[in-house]
GROMACS .gro file of C-alpha atoms in nm:
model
  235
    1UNK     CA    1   2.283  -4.043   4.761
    2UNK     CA    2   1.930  -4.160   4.803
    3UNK     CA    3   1.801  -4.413   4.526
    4UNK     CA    4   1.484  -4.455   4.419
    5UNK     CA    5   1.492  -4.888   4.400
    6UNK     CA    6   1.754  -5.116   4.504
    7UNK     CA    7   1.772  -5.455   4.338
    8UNK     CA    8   1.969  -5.715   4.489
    9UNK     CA    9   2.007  -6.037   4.276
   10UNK     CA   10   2.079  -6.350   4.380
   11UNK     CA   11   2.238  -6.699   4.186
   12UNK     CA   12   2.286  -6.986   4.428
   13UNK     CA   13   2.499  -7.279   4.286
   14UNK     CA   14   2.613  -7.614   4.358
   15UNK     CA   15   2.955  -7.675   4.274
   16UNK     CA   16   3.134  -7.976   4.332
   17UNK     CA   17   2.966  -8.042   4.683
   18UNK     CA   18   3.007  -7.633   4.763
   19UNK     CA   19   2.693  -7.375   4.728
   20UNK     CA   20   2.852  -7.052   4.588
   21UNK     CA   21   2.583  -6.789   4.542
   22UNK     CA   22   2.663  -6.484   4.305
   23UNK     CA   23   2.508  -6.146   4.408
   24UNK     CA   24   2.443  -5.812   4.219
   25UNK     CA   25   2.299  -5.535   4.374
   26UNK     CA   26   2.178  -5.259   4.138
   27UNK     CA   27   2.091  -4.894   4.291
   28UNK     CA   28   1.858  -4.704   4.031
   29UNK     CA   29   1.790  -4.356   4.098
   30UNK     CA   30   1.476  -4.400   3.846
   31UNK     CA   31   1.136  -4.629   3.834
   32UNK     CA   32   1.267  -4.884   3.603
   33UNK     CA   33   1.069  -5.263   3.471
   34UNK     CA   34   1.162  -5.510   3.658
   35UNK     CA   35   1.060  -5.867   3.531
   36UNK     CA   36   1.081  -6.223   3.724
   37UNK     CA   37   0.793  -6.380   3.485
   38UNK     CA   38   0.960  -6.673   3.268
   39UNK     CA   39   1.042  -6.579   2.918
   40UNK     CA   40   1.144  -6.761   2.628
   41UNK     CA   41   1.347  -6.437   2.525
   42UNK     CA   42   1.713  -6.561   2.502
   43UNK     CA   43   1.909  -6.328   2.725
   44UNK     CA   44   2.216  -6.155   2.571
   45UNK     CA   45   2.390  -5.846   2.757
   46UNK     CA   46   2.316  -5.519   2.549
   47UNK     CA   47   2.153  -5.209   2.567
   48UNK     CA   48   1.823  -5.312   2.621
   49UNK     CA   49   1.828  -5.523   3.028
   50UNK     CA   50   2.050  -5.657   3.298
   51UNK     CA   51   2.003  -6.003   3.306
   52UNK     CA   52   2.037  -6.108   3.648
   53UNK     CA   53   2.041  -6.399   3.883
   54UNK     CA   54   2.118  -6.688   3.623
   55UNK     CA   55   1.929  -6.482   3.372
   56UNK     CA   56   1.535  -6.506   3.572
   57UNK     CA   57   1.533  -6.195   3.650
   58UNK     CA   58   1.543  -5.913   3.360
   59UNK     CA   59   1.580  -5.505   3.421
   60UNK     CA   60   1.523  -5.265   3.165
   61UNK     CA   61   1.869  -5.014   3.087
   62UNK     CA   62   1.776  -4.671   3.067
   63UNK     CA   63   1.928  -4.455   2.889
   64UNK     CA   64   2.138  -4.160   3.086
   65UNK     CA   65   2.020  -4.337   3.367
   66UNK     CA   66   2.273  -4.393   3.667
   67UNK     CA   67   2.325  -4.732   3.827
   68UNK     CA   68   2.536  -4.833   4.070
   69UNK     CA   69   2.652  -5.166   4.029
   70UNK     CA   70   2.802  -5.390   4.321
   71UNK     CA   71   2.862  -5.799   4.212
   72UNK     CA   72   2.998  -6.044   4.464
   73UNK     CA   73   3.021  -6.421   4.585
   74UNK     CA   74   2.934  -6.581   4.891
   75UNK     CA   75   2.886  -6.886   5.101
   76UNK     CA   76   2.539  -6.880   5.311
   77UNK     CA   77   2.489  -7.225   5.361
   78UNK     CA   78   2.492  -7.472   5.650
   79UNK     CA   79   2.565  -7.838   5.631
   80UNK     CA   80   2.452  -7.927   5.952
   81UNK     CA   81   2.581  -8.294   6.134
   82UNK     CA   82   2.162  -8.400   6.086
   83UNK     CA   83   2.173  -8.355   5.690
   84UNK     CA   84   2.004  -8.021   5.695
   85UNK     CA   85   2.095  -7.738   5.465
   86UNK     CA   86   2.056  -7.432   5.581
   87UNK     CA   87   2.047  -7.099   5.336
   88UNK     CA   88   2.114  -6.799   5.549
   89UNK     CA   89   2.154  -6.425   5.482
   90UNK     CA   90   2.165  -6.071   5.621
   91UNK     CA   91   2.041  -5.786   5.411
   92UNK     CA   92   2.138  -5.446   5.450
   93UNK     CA   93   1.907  -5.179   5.480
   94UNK     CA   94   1.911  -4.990   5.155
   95UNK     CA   95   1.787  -4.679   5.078
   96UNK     CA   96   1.391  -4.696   4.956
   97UNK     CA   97   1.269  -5.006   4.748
   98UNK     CA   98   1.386  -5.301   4.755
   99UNK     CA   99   1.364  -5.625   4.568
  100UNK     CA  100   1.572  -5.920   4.680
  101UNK     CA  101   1.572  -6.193   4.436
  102UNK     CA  102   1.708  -6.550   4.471
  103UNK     CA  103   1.708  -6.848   4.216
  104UNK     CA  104   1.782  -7.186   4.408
  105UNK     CA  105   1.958  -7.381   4.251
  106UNK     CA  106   1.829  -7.691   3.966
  107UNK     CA  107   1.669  -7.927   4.153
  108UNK     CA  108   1.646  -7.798   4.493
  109UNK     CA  109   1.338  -7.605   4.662
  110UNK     CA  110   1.262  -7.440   4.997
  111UNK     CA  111   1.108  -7.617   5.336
  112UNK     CA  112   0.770  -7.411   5.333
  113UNK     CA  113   0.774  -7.422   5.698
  114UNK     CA  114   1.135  -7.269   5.746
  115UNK     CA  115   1.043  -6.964   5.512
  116UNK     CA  116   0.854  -6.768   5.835
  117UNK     CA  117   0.876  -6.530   5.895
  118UNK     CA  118   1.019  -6.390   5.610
  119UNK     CA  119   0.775  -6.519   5.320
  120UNK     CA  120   0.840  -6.436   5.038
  121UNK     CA  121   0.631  -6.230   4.789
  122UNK     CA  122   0.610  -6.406   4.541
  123UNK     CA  123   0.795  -6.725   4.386
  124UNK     CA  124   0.864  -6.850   4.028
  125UNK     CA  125   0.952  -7.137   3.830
  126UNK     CA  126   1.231  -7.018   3.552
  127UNK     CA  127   1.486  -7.146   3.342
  128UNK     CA  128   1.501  -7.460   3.592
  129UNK     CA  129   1.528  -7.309   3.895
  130UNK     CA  130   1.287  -7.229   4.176
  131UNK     CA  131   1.322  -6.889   4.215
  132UNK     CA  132   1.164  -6.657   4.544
  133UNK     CA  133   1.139  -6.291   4.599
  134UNK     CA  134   1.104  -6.049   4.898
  135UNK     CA  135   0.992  -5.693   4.896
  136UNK     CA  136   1.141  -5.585   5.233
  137UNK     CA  137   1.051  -5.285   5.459
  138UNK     CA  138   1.206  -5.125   5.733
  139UNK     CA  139   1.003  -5.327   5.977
  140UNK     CA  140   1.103  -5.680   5.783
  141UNK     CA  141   1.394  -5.912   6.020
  142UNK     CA  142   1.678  -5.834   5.907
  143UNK     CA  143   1.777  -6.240   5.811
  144UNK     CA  144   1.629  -6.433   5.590
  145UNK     CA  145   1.698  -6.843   5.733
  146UNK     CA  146   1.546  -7.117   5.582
  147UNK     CA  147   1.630  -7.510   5.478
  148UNK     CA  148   1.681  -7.637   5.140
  149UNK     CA  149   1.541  -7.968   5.003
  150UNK     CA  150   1.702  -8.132   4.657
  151UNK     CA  151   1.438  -8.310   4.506
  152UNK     CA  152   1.616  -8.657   4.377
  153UNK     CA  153   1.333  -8.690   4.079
  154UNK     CA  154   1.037  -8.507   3.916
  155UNK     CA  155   1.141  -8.137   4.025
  156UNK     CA  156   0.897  -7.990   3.838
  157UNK     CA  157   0.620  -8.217   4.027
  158UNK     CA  158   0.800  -8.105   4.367
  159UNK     CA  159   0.741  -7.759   4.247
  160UNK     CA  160   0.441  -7.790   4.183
  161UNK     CA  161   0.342  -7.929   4.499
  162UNK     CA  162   0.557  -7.652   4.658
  163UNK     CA  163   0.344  -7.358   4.485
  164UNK     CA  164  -0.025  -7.497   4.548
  165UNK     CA  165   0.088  -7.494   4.968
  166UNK     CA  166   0.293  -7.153   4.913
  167UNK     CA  167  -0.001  -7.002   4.774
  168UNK     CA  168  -0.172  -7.137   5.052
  169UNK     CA  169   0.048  -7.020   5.337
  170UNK     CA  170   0.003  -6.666   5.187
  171UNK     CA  171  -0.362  -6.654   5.277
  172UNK     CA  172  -0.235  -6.766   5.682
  173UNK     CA  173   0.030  -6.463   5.675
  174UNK     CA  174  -0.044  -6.128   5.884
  175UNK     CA  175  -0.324  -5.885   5.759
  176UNK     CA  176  -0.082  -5.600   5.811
  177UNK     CA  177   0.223  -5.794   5.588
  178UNK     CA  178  -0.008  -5.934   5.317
  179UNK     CA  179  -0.159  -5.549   5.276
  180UNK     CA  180   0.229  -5.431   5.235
  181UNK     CA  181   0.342  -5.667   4.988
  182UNK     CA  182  -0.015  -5.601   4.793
  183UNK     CA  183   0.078  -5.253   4.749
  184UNK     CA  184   0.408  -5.273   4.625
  185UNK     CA  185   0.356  -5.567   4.397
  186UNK     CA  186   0.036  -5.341   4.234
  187UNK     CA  187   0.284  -5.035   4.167
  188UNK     CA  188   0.599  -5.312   4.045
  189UNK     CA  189   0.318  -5.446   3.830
  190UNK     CA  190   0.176  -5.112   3.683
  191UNK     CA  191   0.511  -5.005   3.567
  192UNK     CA  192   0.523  -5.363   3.419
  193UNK     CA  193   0.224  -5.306   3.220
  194UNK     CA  194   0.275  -4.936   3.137
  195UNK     CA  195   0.603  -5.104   2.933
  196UNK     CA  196   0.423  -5.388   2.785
  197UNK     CA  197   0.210  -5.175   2.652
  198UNK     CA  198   0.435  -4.937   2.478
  199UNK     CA  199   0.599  -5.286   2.372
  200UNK     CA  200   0.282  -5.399   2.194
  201UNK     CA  201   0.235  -5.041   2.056
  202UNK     CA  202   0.549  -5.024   1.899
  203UNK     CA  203   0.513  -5.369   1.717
  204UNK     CA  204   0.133  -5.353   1.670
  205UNK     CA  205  -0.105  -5.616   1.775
  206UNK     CA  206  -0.055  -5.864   1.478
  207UNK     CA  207   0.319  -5.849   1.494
  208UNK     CA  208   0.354  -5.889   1.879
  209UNK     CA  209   0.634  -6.154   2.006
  210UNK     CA  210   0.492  -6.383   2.208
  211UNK     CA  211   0.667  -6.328   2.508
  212UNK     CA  212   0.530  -6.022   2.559
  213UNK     CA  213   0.162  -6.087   2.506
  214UNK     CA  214   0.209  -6.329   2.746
  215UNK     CA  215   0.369  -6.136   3.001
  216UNK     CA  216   0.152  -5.882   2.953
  217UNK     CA  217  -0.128  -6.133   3.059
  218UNK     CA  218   0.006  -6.288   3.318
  219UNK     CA  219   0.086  -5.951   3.481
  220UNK     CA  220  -0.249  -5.770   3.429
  221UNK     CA  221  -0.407  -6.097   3.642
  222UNK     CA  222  -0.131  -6.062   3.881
  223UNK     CA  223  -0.207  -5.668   3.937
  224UNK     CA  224  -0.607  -5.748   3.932
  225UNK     CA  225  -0.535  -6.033   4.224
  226UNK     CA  226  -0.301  -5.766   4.434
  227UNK     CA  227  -0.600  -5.490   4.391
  228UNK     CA  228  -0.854  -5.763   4.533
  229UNK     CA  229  -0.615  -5.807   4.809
  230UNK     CA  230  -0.641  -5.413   4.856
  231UNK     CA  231  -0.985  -5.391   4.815
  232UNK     CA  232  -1.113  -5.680   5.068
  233UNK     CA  233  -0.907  -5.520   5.341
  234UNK     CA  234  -1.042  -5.160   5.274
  235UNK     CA  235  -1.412  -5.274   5.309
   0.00000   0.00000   0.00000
């Protein structure tokens, strides 16, 4: 059975000196909202999302809609004899989209270097946790291998740091890749807004949570920065 996007979320832990990493991977036969955008909305498992991947990344349930379901644990790290850690996975090549979603875990962030060539799309700071995400293709390498860096004080400074080169890097990354990612995150980010706005309808503009007038912000300037992206490589 072909599906129309795959979601494969991703927990890494530290537990007594072992990283454990929990995965789900969700086949949806149906455009569904997908959200990795921090959210002060306290998660709690009913009919309304999946909360995924130590509860940073949110899916909307639809109903009569059929999802496959697949959760598992793992080991993909390295403790090599010089003190690096290495994360390392494989991902298999699932039927149409994709989104592969990891949250490191608290206190720990990614060598910037070590992410190529597999950058990610984007990456996000939520509940505590630095969290990256890949929209893969066909053409993508199949591994994704890079080294992990705890941060012994002022993780959210580290992060910060982290982001302003990420962002950076992005700008060094092949025309062809940047172009893909553009146009997927412009379509993940229309359905976004499509929902937020039925959100905001249903509640009315005075009456809107919070959370969603912000996420409905912060996504309409992510779409309008993936459509520049579009738009300077078309001229």
């Amino acid at each position: 059975m072909g599906y129309f996007l795959t979601i494969v979320a991703q927990s890494l832990d530290l537990q007594d000196s072992d990283f454990i990493q929990t995965v789900s991977v969700l086949n949806f036969v149906n455009q569904v909202f997908v959200s990795w955008s921090p959210t002060p909305e306290q998660p709690d498992q009913n009919e309304k999302w999946y909360w995924l991947a130590s509860n940073t990344l949110r899916v909307s349930k639809g109903r009569g809609q059929f999802v496959d379901i697949n959760t598992y644990h793992d080991t993909p790290i390295e403790r090599r004899s010089d003190g690096q850690i290495v994360y390392r996975w494989e991902w298999a090549n699932y039927s149409g989209s994709t989104i592969i979603h990891l949250a490191l875990p608290p206190n720990f962030i990614a060598e910037l270097q070590s992410l190529h060539p597999n950058i990610p799309a984007y990456i996000k700071m939520n509940r505590g946790r630095l969290c990256l995400g890949w929209l893969p293709s066909p053409e993508s390498a199949p591994a994704y291998a890079f080294n992990l860096i705890e941060t012994a004080s002022d993780f959210e400074n580290s992060v910060g740091i982290f982001t302003d080169q990420f962002e950076a890097m992005k700008h060094q990354e092949p025309l062809k890749s940047r172009i893909a990612h553009a146009r997927k995150l412009s379509n993940i980010y229309t359905s976004k807004i499509q929902h937020l706005e039925e959100q905001l309808a249903i509640y009315g503009t005075a009456n809107v949570p919070f959370h969603i007038q912000y996420e409905l912000d912060e996504t309409q300037k992510a779409l309008q920065e993936q459509q520049s992206i579009l738009t300077e490589n078309r001229q």
